[in-house]
CSV table of C-alpha atoms and ligand atoms in Angstrom, one decimal:
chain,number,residue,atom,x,y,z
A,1,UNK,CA,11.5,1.1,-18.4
A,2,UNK,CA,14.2,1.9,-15.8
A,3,UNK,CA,12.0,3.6,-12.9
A,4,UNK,CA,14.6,5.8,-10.6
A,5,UNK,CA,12.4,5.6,-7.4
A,6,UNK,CA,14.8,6.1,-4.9
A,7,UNK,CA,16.2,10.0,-4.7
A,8,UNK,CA,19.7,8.5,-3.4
A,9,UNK,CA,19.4,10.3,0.6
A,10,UNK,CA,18.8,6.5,2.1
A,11,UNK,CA,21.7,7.8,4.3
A,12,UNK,CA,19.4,10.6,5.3
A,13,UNK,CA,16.1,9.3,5.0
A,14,UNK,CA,17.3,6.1,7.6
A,15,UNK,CA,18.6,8.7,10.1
A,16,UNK,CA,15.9,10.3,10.4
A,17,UNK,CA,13.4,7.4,10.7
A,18,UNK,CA,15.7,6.2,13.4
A,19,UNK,CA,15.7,9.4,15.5
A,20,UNK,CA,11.5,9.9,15.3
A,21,UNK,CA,11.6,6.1,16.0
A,22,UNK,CA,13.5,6.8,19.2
A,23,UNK,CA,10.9,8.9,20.2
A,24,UNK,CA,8.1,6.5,20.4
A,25,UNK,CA,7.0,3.9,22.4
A,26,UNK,CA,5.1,1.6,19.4
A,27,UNK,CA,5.5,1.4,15.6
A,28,UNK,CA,2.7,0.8,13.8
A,29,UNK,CA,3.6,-0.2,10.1
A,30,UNK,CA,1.7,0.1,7.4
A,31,UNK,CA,1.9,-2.0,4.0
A,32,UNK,CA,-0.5,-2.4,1.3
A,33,UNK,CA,-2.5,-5.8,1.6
A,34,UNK,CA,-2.1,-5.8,-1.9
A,35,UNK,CA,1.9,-5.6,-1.9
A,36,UNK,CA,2.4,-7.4,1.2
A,37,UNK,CA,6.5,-7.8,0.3
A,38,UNK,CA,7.3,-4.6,-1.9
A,39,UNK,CA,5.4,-2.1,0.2
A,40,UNK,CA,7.2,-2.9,3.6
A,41,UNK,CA,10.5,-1.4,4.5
A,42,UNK,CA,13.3,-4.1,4.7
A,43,UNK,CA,15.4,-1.6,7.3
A,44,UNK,CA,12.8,-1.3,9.7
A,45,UNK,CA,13.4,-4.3,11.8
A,46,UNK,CA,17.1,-3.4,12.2
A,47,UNK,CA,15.9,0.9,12.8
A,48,UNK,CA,13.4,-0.5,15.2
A,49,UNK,CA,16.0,-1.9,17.8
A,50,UNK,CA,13.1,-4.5,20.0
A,51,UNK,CA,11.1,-2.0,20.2
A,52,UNK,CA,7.2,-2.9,19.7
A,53,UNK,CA,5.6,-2.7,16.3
A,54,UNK,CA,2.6,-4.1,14.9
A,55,UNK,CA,2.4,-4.6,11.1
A,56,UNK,CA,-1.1,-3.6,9.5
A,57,UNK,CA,-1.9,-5.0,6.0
A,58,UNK,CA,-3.9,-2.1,5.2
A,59,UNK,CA,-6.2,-1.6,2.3
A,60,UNK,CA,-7.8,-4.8,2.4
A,61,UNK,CA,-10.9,-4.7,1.1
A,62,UNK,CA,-9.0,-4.4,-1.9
A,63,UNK,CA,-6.8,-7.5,-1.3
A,64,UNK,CA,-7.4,-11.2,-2.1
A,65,UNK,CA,-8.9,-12.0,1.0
A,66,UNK,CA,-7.4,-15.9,1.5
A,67,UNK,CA,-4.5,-14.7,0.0
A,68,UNK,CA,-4.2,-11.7,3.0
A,69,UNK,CA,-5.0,-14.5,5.6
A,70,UNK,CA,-1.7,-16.7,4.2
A,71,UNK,CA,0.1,-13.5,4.5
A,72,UNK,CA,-0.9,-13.0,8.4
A,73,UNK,CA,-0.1,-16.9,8.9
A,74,UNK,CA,3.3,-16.0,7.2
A,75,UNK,CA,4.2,-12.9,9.0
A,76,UNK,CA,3.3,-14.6,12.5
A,77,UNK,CA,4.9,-17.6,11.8
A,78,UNK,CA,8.0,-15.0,11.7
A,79,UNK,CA,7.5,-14.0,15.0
A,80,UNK,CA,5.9,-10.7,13.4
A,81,UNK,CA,2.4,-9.5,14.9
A,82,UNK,CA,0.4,-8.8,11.5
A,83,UNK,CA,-3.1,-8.0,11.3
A,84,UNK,CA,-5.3,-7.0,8.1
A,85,UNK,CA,-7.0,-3.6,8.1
A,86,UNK,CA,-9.2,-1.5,6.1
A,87,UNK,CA,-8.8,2.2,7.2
A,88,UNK,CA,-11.8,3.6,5.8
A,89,UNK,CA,-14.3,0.9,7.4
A,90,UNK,CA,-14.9,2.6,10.3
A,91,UNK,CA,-13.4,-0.3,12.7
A,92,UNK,CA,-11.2,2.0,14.8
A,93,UNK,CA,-12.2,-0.1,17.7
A,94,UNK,CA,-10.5,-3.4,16.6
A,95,UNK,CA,-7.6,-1.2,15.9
A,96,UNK,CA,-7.2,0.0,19.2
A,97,UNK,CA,-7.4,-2.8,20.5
A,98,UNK,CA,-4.4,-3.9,18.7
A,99,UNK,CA,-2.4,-0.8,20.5
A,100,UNK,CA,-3.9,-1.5,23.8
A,101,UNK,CA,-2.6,-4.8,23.3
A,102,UNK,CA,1.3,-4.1,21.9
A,103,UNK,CA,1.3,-1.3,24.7
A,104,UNK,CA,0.1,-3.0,27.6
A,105,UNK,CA,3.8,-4.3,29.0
A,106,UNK,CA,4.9,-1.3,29.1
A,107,UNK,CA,1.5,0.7,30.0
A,108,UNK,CA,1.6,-2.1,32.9
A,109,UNK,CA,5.8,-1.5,34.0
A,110,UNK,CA,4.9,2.0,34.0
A,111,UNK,CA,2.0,2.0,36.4
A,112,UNK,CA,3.1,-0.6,38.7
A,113,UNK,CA,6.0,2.9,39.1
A,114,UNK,CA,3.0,5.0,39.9
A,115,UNK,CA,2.8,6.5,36.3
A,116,UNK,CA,0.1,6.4,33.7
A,117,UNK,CA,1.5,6.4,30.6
A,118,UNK,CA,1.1,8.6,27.8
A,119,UNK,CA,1.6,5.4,24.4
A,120,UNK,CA,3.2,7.5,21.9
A,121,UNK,CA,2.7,5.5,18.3
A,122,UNK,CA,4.4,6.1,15.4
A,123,UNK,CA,2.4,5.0,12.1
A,124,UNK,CA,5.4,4.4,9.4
A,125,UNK,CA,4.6,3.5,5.7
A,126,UNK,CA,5.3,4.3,2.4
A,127,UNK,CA,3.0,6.9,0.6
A,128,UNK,CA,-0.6,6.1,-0.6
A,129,UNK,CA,-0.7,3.5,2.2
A,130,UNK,CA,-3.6,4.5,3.9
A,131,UNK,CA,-1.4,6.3,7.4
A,132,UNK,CA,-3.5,9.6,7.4
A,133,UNK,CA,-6.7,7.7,7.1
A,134,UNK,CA,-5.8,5.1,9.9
A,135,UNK,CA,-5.0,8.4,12.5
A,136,UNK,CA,-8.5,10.0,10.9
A,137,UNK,CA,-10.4,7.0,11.9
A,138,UNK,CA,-8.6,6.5,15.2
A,139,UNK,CA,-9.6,10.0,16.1
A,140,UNK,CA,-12.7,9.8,14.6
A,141,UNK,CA,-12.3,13.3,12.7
A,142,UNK,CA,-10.4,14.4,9.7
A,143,UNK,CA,-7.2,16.0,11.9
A,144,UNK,CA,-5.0,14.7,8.9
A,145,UNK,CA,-5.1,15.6,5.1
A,146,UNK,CA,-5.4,12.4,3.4
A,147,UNK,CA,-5.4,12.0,-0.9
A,148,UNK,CA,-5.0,8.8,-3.4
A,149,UNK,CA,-1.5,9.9,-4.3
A,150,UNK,CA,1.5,10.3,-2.8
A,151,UNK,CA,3.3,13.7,-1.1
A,152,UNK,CA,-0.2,14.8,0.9
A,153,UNK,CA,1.0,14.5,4.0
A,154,UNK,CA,4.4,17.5,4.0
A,155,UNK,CA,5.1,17.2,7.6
A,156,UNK,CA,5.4,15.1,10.8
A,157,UNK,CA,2.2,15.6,13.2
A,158,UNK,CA,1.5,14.4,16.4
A,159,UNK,CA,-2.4,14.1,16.9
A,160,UNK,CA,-3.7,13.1,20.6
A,161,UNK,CA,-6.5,10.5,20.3
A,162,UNK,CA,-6.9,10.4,24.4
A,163,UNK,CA,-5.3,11.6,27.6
A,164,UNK,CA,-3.4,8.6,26.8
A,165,UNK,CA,-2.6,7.7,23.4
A,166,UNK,CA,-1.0,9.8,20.4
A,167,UNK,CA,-0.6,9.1,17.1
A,168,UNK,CA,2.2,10.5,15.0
A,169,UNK,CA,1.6,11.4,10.8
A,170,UNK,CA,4.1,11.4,8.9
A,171,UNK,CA,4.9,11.9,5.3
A,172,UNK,CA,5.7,8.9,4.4
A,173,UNK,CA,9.0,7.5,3.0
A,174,UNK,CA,9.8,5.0,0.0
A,175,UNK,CA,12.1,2.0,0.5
A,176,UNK,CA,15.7,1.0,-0.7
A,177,UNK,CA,14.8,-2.1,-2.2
A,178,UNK,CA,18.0,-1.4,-4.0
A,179,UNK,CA,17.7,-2.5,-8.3
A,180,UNK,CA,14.6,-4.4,-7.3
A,181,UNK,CA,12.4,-2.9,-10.5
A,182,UNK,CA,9.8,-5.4,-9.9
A,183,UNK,CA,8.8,-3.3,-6.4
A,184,UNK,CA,9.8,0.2,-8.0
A,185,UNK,CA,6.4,-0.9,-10.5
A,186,UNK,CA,4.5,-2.4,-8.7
A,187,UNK,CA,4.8,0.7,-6.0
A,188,UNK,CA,4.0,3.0,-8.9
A,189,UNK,CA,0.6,1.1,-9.7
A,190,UNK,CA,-1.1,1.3,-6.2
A,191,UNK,CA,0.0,5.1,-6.6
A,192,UNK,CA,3.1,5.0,-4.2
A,193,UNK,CA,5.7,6.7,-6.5
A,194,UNK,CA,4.3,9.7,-8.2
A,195,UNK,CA,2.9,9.0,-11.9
A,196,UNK,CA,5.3,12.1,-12.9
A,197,UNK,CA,8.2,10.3,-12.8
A,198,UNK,CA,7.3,7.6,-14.7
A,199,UNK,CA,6.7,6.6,-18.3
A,200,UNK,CA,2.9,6.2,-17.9
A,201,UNK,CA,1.9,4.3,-21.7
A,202,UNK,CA,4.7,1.5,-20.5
A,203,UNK,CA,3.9,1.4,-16.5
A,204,UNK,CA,0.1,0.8,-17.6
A,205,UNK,CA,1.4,-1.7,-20.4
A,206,UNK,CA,3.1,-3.4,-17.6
A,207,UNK,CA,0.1,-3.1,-15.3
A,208,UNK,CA,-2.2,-4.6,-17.8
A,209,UNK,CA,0.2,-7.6,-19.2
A,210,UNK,CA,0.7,-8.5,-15.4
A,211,UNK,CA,-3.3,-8.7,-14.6
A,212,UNK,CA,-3.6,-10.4,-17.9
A,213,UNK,CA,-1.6,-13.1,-16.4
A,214,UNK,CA,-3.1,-13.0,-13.0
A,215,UNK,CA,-7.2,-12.4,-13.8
A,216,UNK,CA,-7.4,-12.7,-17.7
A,217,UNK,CA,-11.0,-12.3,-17.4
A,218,UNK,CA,-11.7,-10.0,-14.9
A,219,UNK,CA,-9.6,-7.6,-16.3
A,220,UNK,CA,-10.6,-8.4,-20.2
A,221,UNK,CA,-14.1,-7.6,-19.2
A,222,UNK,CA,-13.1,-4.5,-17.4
A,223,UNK,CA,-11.2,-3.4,-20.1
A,224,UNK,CA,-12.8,-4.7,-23.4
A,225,UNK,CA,-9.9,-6.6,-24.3
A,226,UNK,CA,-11.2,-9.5,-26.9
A,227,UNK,CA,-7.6,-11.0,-27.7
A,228,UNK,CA,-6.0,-12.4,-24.9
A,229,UNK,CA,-2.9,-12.7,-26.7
A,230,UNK,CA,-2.3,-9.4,-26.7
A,231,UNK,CA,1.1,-7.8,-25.4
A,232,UNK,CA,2.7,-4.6,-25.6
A,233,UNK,CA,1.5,-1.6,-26.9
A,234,UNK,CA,-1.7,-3.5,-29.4
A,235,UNK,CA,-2.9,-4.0,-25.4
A,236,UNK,CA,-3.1,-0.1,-25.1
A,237,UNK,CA,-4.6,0.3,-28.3
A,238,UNK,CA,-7.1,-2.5,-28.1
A,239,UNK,CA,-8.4,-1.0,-24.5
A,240,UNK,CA,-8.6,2.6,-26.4
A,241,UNK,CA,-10.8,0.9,-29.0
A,242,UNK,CA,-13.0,-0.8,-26.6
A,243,UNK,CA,-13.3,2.1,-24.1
A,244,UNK,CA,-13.9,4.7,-26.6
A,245,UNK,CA,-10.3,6.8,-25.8
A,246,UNK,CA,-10.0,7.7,-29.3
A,247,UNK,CA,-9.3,11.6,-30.5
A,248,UNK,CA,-10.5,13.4,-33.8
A,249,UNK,CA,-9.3,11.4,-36.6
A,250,UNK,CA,-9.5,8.0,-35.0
A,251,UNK,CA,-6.4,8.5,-32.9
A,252,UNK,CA,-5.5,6.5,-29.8
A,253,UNK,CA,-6.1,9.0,-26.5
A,254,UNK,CA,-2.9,7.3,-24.6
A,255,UNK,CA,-3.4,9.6,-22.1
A,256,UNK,CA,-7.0,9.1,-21.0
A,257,UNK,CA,-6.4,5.6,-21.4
A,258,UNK,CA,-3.4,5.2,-18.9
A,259,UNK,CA,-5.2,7.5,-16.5
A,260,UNK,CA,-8.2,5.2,-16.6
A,261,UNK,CA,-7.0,1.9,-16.0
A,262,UNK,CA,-4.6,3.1,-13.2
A,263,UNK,CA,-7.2,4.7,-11.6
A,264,UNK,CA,-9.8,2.0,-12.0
A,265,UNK,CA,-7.1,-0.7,-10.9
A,266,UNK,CA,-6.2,1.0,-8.2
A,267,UNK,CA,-10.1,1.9,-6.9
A,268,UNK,CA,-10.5,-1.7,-7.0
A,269,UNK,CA,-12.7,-2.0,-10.4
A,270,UNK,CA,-11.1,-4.9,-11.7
A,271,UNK,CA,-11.7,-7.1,-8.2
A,272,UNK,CA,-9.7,-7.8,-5.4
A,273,UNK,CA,-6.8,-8.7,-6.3
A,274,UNK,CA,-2.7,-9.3,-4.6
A,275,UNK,CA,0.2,-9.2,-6.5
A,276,UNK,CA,2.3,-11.2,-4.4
A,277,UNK,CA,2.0,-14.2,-2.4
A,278,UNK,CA,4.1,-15.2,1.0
A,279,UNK,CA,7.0,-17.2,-0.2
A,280,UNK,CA,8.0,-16.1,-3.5
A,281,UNK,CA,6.6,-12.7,-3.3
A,282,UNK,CA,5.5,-12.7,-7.1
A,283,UNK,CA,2.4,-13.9,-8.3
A,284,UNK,CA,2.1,-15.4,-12.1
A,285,UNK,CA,0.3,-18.6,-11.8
A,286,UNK,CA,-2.1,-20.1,-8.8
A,287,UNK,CA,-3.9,-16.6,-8.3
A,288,UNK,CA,-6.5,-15.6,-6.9
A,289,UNK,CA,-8.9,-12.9,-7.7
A,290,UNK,CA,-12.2,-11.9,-6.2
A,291,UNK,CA,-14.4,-10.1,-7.9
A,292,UNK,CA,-16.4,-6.7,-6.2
A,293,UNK,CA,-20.0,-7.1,-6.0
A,294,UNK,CA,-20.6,-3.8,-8.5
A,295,UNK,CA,-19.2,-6.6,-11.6
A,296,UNK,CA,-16.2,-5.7,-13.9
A,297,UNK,CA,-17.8,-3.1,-16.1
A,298,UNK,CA,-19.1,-0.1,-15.8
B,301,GDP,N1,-9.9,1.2,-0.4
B,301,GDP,C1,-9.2,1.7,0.6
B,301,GDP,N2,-8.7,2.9,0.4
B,301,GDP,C2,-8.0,3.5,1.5
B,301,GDP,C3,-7.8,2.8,2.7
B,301,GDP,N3,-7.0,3.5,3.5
B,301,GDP,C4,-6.8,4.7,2.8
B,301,GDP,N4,-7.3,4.7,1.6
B,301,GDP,C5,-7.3,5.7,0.5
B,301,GDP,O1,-5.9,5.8,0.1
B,301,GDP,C6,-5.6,7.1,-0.2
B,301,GDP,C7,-4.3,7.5,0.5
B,301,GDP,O2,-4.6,7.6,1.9
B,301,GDP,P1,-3.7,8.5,2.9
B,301,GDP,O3,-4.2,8.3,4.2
B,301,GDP,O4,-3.6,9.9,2.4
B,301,GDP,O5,-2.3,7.8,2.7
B,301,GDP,P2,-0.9,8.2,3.3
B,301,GDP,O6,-0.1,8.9,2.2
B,301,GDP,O7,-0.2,7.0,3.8
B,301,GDP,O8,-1.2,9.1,4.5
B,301,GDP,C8,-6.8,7.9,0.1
B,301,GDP,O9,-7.5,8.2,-1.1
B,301,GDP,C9,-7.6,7.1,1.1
B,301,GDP,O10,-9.0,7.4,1.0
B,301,GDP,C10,-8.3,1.5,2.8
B,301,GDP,O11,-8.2,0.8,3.8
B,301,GDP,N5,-9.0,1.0,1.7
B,302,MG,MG1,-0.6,11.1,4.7
């Protein structure tokens, strides 16, 4: 399965990150703490040019959790401020924090010239990543349209949390990590790329023979998958048997079945788990999974 996930305007796309960057004062980036490497941009140090940015490994509660500390330990040991964060737990006070914190030189240069600063913060991430909820919990109402898929967010939108701080939304842009395949499907299972443009039965194959790898039980109870041998399309089939997605005359309902276990992978339903780990950004052996409180099955 060849996924085309990048449109081809990188030329575009860049200049225009770099001219709302150059409107800021901080960049807050978001990644998934579940795709720590494919879900960051790999431009955005060069677009940023020194200024200050904080990386947030958002989603969180759905990531491995010592797996999301080695991360932070890897990202600071690059010099690179990195924090985990959970939009939706209602902790907007430890995120601003982390803005009074990046902001304060300049808050600081600024006053010591007799002016209070107004911190304008640019939240930058690819789509799904959880932008419009962080600005929603910030302000503490729902000023931004949020959604588990990609494209909710049409326009840029500067929201003013305080006299002093504003937050700019934005739509969200996807990455050239140019022929990298491995990011391209792993993007389109935490719902970053749209499910229209991809072959669903073979992305969820994928999906499945990966976690099979990664949390063979977890996701065999989740699932009802009794051969862990199983690859390919017989995986399909044997989760349609043992979920029930079966049409009149004992046929195989793909489509159910595909919607299902992206959406329950992606909610979280088959534990916390991260794709990638720190140095080799792929995760087959050595993983770690933890399992949510509510069990595999439902
Ligand atoms: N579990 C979990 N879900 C989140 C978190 N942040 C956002 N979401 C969900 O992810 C989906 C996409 O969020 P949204 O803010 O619209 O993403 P955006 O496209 O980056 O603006 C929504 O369904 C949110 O409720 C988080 O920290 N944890
Ligand atoms: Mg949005």
């Amino acid at each position: 399965m060849l996924i085309n996930w990048y449109p081809g305007h990188m030329a575009k796309t860049k200049r225009q990150l770099q001219e709302q960057i150059s409107r800021c004062d901080l960049i807050l980036e978001l990644c998934d703490a579940r795709l720590p490497f494919s879900s960051r941009n790999p431009d955005l140090e060069k677009l940023i040019q020194g200024k200050k940015s904080v990386l947030l490994l958002n989603k969180s509660d759905l990531a491995d959790a010592d797996l999301t500390r080695e991360w932070i330990r890897s990202f600071t040991e690059q010099g690179i401020r990195a924090f985990p964060c959970s939009a939706q737990s209602g902790k907007s006070k430890s995120i601003l924090r982390v803005i009074d914190d990046a902001s304060r030189e300049f808050v600081e240069k600024a006053l010591a010239k007799g002016v209070r600063k107004v911190v304008r913060a640019m939240i930058v991430g690819v789509p799904n990543v959880g932008k419009s909820t962080l600005i929603n919990q910030i302000h503490g109402s729902s000023v931004a349209r949020t959604g588990d898929r990609p494209g909710v967010t049409k326009a840029n939108q500067w929201v003013t949390v305080s006299p002093y701080l504003q937050l700019m939304d934005s739509p969200g842009m996807l990455w050239p990590r140019l022929d990298d395949q491995t990011a391209a499907r792993r993007l389109c299972y935490i719902g970053s790329i749209k499910d229209d443009v991809v072959d669903l039965p073979m992305l969820t194959i994928e999906l499945l023979q990966e976690l099979m790898e990664i949390c063979p039980q977890a996701v065999s109870e989740r699932f009802r998958i009794r051969d862990f041998s199983l690859r390919g399309e017989s995986l399909l089939q044997e989760v349609c048997k043992g979920r029930g997605f079966l049409l009149k005359g004992g046929l195989f309902d793909y489509d159910r079945c595909c919607q299902v276990v992206l959406d329950e992978f992606r909610a979280g339903r088959c534990g916390r788990i991260t794709l990638e780990k720190p140095d080799t950004s792929s995760l087959k052996e050595d993983t770690h999974v933890e399992k949510q409180q509510d069990g595999p099955c439902s």
